[in-house]
CSV table of C-alpha atoms in Angstrom, one decimal:
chain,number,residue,atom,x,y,z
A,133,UNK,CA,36.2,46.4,-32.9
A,134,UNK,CA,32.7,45.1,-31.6
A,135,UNK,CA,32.5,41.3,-31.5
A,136,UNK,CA,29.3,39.8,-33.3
A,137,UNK,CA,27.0,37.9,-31.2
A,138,UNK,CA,27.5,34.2,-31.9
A,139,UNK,CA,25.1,32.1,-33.4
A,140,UNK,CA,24.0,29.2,-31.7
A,141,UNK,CA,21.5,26.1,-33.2
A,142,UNK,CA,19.1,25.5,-30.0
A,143,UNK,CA,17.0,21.9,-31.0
A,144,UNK,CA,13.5,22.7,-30.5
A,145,UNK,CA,12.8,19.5,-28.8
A,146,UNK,CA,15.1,17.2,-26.6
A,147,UNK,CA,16.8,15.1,-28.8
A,148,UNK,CA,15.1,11.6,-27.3
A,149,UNK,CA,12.1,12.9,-27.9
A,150,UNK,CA,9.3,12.0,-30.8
A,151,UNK,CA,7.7,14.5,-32.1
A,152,UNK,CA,4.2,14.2,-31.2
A,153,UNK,CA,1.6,15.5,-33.8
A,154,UNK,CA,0.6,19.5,-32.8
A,155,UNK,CA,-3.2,17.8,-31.6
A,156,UNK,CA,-2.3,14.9,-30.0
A,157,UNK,CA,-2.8,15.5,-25.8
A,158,UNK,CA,-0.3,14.6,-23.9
A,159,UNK,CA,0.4,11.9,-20.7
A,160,UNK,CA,-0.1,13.8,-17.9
A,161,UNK,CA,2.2,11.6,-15.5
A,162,UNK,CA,4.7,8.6,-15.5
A,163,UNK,CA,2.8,5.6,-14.6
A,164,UNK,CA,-0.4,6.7,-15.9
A,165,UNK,CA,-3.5,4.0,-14.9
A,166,UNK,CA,-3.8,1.0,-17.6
A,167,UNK,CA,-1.0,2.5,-19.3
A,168,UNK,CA,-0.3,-1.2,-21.0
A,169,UNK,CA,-3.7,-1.2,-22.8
A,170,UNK,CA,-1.8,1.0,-25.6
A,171,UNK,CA,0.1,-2.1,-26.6
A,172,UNK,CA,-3.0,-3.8,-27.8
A,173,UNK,CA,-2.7,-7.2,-26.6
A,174,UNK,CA,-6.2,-8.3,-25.3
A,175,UNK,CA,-4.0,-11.3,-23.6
A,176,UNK,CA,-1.9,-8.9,-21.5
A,177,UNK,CA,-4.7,-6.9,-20.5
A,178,UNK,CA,-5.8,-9.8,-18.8
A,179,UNK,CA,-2.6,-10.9,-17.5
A,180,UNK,CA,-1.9,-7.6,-15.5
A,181,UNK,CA,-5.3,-7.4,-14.7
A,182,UNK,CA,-5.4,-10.7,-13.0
A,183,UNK,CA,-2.0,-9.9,-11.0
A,184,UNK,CA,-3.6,-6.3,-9.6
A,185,UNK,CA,-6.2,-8.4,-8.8
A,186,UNK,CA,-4.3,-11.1,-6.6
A,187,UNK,CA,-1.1,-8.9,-5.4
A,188,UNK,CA,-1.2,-8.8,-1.8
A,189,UNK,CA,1.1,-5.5,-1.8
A,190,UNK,CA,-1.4,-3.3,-3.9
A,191,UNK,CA,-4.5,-4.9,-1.3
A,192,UNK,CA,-2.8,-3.4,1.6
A,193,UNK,CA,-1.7,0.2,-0.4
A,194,UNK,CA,-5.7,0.1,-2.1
A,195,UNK,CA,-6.6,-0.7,1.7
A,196,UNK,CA,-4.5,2.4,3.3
A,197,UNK,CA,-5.7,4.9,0.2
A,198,UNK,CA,-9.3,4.0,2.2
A,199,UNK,CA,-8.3,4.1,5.1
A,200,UNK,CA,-6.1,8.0,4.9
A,201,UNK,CA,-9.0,9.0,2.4
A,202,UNK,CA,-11.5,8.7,5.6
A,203,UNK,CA,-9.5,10.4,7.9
A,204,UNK,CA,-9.0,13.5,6.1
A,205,UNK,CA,-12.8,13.6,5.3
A,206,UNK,CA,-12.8,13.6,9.1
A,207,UNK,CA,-10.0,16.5,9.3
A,208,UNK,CA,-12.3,18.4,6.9
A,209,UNK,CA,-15.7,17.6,8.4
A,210,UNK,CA,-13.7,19.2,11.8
A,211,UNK,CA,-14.1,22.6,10.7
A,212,UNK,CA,-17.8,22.5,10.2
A,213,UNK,CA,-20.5,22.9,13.0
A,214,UNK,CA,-20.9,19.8,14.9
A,215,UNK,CA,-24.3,18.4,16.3
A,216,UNK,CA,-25.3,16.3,18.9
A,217,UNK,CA,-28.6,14.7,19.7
A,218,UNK,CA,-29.1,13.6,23.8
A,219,UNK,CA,-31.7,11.6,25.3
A,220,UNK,CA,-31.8,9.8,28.5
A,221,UNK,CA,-34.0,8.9,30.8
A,222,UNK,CA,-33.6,7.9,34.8
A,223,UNK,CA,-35.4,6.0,37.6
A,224,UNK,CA,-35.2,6.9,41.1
A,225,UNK,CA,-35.4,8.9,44.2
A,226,UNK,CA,-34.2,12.3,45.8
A,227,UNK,CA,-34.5,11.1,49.4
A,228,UNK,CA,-36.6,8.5,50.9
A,229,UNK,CA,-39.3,10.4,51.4
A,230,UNK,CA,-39.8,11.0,47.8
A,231,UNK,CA,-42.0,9.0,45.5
A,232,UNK,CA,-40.3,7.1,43.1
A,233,UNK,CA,-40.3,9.0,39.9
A,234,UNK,CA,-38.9,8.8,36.2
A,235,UNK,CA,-37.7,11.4,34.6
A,236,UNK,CA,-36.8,11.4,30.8
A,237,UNK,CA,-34.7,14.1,28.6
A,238,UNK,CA,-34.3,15.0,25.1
A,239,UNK,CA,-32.4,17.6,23.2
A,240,UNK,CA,-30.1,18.9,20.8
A,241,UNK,CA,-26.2,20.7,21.1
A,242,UNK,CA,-24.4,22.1,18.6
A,243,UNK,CA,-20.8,24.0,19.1
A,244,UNK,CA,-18.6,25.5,16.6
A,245,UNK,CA,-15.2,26.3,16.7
A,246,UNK,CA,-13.8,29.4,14.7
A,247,UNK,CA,-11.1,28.9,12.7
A,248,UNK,CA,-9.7,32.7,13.4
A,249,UNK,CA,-5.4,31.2,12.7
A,250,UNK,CA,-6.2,28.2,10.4
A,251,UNK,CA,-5.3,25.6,12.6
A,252,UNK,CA,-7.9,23.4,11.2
A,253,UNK,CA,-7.3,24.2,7.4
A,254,UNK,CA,-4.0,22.9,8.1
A,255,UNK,CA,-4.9,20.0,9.6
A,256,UNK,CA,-7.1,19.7,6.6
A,257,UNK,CA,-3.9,20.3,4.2
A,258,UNK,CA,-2.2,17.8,6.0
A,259,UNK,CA,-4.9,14.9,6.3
A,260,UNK,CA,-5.3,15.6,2.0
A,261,UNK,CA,-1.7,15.3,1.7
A,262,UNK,CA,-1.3,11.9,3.2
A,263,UNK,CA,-4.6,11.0,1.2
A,264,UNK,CA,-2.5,12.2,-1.9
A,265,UNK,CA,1.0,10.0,-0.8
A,266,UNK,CA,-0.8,6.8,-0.3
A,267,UNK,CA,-2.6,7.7,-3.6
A,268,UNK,CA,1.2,7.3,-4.9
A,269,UNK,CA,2.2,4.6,-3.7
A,270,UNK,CA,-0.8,2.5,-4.9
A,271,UNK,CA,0.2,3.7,-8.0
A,272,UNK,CA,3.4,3.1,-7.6
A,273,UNK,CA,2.6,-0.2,-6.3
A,274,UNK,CA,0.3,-1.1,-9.3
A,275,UNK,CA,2.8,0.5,-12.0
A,276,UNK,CA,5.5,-1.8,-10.8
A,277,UNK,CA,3.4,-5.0,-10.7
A,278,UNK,CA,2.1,-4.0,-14.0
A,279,UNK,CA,5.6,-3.6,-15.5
A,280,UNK,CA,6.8,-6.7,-14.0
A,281,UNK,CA,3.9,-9.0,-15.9
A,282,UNK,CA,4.3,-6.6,-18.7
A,283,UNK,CA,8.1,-6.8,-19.0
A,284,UNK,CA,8.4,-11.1,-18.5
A,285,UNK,CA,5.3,-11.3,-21.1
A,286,UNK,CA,7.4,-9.4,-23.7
A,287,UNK,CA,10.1,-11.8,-23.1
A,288,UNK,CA,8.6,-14.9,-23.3
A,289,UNK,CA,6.5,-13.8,-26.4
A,290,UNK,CA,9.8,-12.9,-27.8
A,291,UNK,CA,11.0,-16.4,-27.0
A,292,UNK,CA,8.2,-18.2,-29.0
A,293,UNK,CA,9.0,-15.7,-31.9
A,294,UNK,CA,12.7,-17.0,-31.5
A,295,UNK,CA,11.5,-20.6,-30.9
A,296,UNK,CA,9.5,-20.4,-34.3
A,297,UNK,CA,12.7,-18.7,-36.0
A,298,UNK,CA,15.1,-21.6,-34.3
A,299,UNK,CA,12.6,-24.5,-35.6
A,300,UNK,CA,12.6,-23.0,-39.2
A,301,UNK,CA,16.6,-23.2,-39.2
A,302,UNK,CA,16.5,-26.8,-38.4
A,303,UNK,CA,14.3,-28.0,-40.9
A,304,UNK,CA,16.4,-26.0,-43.2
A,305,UNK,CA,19.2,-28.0,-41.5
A,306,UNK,CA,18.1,-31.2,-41.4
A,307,UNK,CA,17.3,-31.2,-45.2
A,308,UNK,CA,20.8,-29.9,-45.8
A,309,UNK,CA,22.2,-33.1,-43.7
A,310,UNK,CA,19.4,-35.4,-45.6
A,311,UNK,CA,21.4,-34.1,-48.7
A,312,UNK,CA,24.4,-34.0,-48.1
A,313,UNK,CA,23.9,-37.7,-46.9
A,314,UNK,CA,22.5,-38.3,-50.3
A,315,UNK,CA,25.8,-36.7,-52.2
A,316,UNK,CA,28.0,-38.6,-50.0
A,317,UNK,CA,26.3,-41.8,-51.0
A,318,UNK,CA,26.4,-40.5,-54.7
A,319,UNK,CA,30.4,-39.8,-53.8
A,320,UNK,CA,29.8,-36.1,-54.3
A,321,UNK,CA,30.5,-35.0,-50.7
A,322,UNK,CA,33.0,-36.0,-48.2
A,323,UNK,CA,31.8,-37.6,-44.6
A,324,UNK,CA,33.4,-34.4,-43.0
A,325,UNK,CA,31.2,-32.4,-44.9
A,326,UNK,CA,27.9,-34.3,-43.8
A,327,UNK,CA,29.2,-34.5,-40.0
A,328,UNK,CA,29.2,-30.6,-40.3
A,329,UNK,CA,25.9,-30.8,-40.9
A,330,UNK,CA,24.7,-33.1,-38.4
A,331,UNK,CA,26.5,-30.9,-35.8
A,332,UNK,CA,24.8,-28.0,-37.0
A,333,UNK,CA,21.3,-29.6,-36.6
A,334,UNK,CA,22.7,-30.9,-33.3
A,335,UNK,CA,23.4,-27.0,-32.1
A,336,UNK,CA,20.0,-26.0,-33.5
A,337,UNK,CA,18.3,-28.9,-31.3
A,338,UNK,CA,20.2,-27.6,-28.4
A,339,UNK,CA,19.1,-23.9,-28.8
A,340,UNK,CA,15.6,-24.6,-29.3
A,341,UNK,CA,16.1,-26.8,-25.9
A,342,UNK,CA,17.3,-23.8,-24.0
A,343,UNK,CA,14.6,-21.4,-25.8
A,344,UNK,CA,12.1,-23.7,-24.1
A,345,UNK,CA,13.1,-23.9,-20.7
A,346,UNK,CA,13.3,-20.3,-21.2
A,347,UNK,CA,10.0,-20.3,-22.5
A,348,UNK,CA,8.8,-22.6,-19.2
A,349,UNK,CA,10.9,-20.2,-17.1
A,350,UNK,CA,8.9,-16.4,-17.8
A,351,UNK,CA,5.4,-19.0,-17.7
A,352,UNK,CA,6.6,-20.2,-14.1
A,353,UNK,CA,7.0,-16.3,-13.1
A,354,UNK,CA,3.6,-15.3,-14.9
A,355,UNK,CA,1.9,-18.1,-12.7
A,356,UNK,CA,3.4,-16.3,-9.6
A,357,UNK,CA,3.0,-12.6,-10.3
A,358,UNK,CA,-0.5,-13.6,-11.7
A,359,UNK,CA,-1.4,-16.2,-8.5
A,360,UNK,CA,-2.0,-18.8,-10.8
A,361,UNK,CA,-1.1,-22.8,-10.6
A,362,UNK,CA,1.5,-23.2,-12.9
A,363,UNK,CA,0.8,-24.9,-15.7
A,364,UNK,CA,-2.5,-23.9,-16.1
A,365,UNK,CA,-2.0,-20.4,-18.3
A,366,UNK,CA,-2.8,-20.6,-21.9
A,367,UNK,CA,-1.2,-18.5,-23.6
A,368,UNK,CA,-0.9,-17.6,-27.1
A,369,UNK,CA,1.4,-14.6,-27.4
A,370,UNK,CA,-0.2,-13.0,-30.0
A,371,UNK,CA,1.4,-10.3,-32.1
A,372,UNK,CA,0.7,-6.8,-30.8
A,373,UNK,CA,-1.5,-4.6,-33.1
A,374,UNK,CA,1.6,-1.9,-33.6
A,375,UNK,CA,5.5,-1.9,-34.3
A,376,UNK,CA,7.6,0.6,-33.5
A,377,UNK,CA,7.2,2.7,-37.1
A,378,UNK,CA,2.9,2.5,-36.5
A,379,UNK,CA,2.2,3.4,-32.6
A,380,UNK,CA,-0.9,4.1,-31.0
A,381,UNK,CA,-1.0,8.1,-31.3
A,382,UNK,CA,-0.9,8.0,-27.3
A,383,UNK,CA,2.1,6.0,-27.0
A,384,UNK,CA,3.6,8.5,-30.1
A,385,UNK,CA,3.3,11.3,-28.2
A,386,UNK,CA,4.5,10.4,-25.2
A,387,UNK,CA,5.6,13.8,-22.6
A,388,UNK,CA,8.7,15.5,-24.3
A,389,UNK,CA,10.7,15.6,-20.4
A,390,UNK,CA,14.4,16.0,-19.9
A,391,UNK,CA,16.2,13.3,-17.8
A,392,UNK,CA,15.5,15.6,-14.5
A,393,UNK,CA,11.8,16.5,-15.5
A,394,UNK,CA,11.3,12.7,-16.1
A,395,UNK,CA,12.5,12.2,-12.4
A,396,UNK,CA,10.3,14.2,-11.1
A,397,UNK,CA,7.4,12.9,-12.3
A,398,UNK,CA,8.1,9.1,-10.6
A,399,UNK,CA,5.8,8.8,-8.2
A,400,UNK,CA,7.9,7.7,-5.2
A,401,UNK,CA,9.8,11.0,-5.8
A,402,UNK,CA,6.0,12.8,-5.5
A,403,UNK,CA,5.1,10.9,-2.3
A,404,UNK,CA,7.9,11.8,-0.5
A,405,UNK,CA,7.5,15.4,-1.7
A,406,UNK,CA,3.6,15.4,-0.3
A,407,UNK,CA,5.3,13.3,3.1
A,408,UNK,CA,7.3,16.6,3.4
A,409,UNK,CA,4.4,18.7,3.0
A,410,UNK,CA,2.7,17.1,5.4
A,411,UNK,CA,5.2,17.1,8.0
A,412,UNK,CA,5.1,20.7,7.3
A,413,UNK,CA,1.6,21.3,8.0
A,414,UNK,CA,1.6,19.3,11.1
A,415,UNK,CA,4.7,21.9,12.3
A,416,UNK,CA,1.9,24.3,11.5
A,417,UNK,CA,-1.1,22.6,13.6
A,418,UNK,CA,1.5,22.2,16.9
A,419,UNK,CA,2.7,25.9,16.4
A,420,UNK,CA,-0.9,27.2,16.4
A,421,UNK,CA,-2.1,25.0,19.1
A,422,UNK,CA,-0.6,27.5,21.4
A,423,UNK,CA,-3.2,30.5,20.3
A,424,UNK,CA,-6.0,31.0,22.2
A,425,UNK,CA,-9.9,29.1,20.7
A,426,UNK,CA,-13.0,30.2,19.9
A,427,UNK,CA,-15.4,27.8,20.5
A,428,UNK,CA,-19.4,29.0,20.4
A,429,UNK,CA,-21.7,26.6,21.5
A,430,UNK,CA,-25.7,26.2,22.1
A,431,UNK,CA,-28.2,23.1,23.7
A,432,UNK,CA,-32.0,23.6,24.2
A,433,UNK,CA,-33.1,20.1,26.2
A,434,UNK,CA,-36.5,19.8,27.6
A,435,UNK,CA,-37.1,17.2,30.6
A,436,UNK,CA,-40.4,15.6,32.0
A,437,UNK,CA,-40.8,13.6,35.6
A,438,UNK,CA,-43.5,10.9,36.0
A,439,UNK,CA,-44.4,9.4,39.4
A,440,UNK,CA,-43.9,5.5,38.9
A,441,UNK,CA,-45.4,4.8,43.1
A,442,UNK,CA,-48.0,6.1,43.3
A,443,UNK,CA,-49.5,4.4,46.2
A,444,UNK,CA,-46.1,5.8,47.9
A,445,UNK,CA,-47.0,9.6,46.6
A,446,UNK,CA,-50.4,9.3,48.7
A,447,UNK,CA,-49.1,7.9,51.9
A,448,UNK,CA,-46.4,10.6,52.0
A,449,UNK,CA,-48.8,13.2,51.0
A,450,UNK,CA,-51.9,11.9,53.6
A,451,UNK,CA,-48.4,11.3,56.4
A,452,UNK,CA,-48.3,8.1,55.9
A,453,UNK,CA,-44.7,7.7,55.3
């Protein structure tokens, strides 16, 4: 007999996914530039804005994005017509019996060379591709500093929200001990009973203690990452304008990648796929370095002599000399 097809239940999305709204666009890439603004803390901004500013390590990548950006204008500006301008001018002599004359030059070159096996347009690839990889790795560079600020604000904000929480519990606690010391007085409570209490406020004391060096703790790192004395930040950790059931519509429809797209996207993954390329293209270059060039080229100069002795000039000319 013929066996049905079976039935299987395919998810539309992957199952991590939100479903984003059918209008809302969509993050093109992981580590998108001033990604953290979507959290809405003006604070933050500020923060990670401050540690771009001062971070040595995204200087030197910003420095090296100029730096590759500039030579492959110069790869590219290779395959155009190149032109010269040439002036000069000279003193002197032919023999001895020669006046002393100046003569003075001026003209123009331009040469050309054809680009008949792409040799050049490679070199052009590959001076765009390093352009591209140190592209990455700024942003690499300025994702992971961001993220780093980000991730220690988050945690001492969450701190002073546990701070707050820790302080309500021992007021709560210490008027439980105040009566409890009241009932024992009244002989309606034992002394173990109060000594509970007083050890519970004790614990509470000691957590908001920790909570606090905590507290000091992510401040101390947000001084460093930001190049700030410590001690000097004022921060207020102020609540963030969404929660996790009322996200920004960016944030809620964020890229709907499986586990290997997602690693794709990282940008250290995407450098080292342009490093590759490049590598590639430079193969290219060396192979067709062998073929024969074409080169055309073309100067028009014009020259003019001026006698600088002339008392010389008539003695030689009259046989003076």
């Amino acid at each position: 007999p013929e066996v049905p097809p079976a039935s299987v239940d395919v998810p539309a999305a992957w199952h991590h996914a939100p479903a984003p709204a059918a209008d809302a666009p969509m993050a093109g890439r992981v580590g998108e530039d001033r990604w953290w603004q979507d959290f809405g803390s003006a604070e933050l901004d500020a923060l990670i804005d401050r540690a771009l500013t001062a971070n040595r390590d995204r200087q030197v990548a910003a420095a090296r994005v100029a730096q590759v950006r500039a030579l492959a204008g110069e790869a590219d500006a290779d395959r155009w017509p190149q032109f010269d301008a040439v002036a000069g001018t000279s003193n002197g002599r032919q023999t001895t019996l020669d006046p002393k004359a100046r003569v003075s030059s001026i003209g123009v070159q331009a040469s050309w060379e054809a680009d008949v096996f792409g040799q050049k347009g490679l070199a052009s690839r590959a001076a765009q591709l390093d352009a591209q990889a140190a592209e990455l790795v700024r942003s690499a560079a300025q994702t992971a500093i961001a993220a780093q600020v980000a991730s220690v604000y988050f945690d001492a904000a969450g701190t002073v929200r546990r701070i707050g929480l820790a302080q309500q519990r021992r007021e709560v606690a210490l008027q439980n001990e105040a009566a409890n010391a009241g009932l024992l007085s009244a002989g309606l409570a034992t002394r173990a009973e109060l000594e509970r209490r007083r050890a519970e406020t004790r614990v509470l004391r000691a957590e908001i203690d920790e909570l606090s060096a905590t507290l000091h703790l992510c401040e101390l790192q947000l001084a460093v990452l930001t190049g700030t004395t410590p001690g000097t930040l004022r921060l207020e950790y102020a609540a963030f304008a969404f929660s996790p059931e009322n996200a920004p519509p960016r944030l809620a429809a964020a890229p709907r990648w499986l586990p290997g797209e997602l690693l794709e996207h990282r940008p250290d993954v995407q450098r080292a796929l342009r490093e590759v390329d490049a590598a590639a293209a430079r193969v290219g270059v060396a192979r067709l370095d062998l073929y024969p060039k074409f080169v055309f080229s073309w100067a028009n100069a014009s020259e003019s002599a001026q006698i600088v002795d002339q008392d010389a000039a008539t003695n030689i000319a009259l046989g003076y000399g």
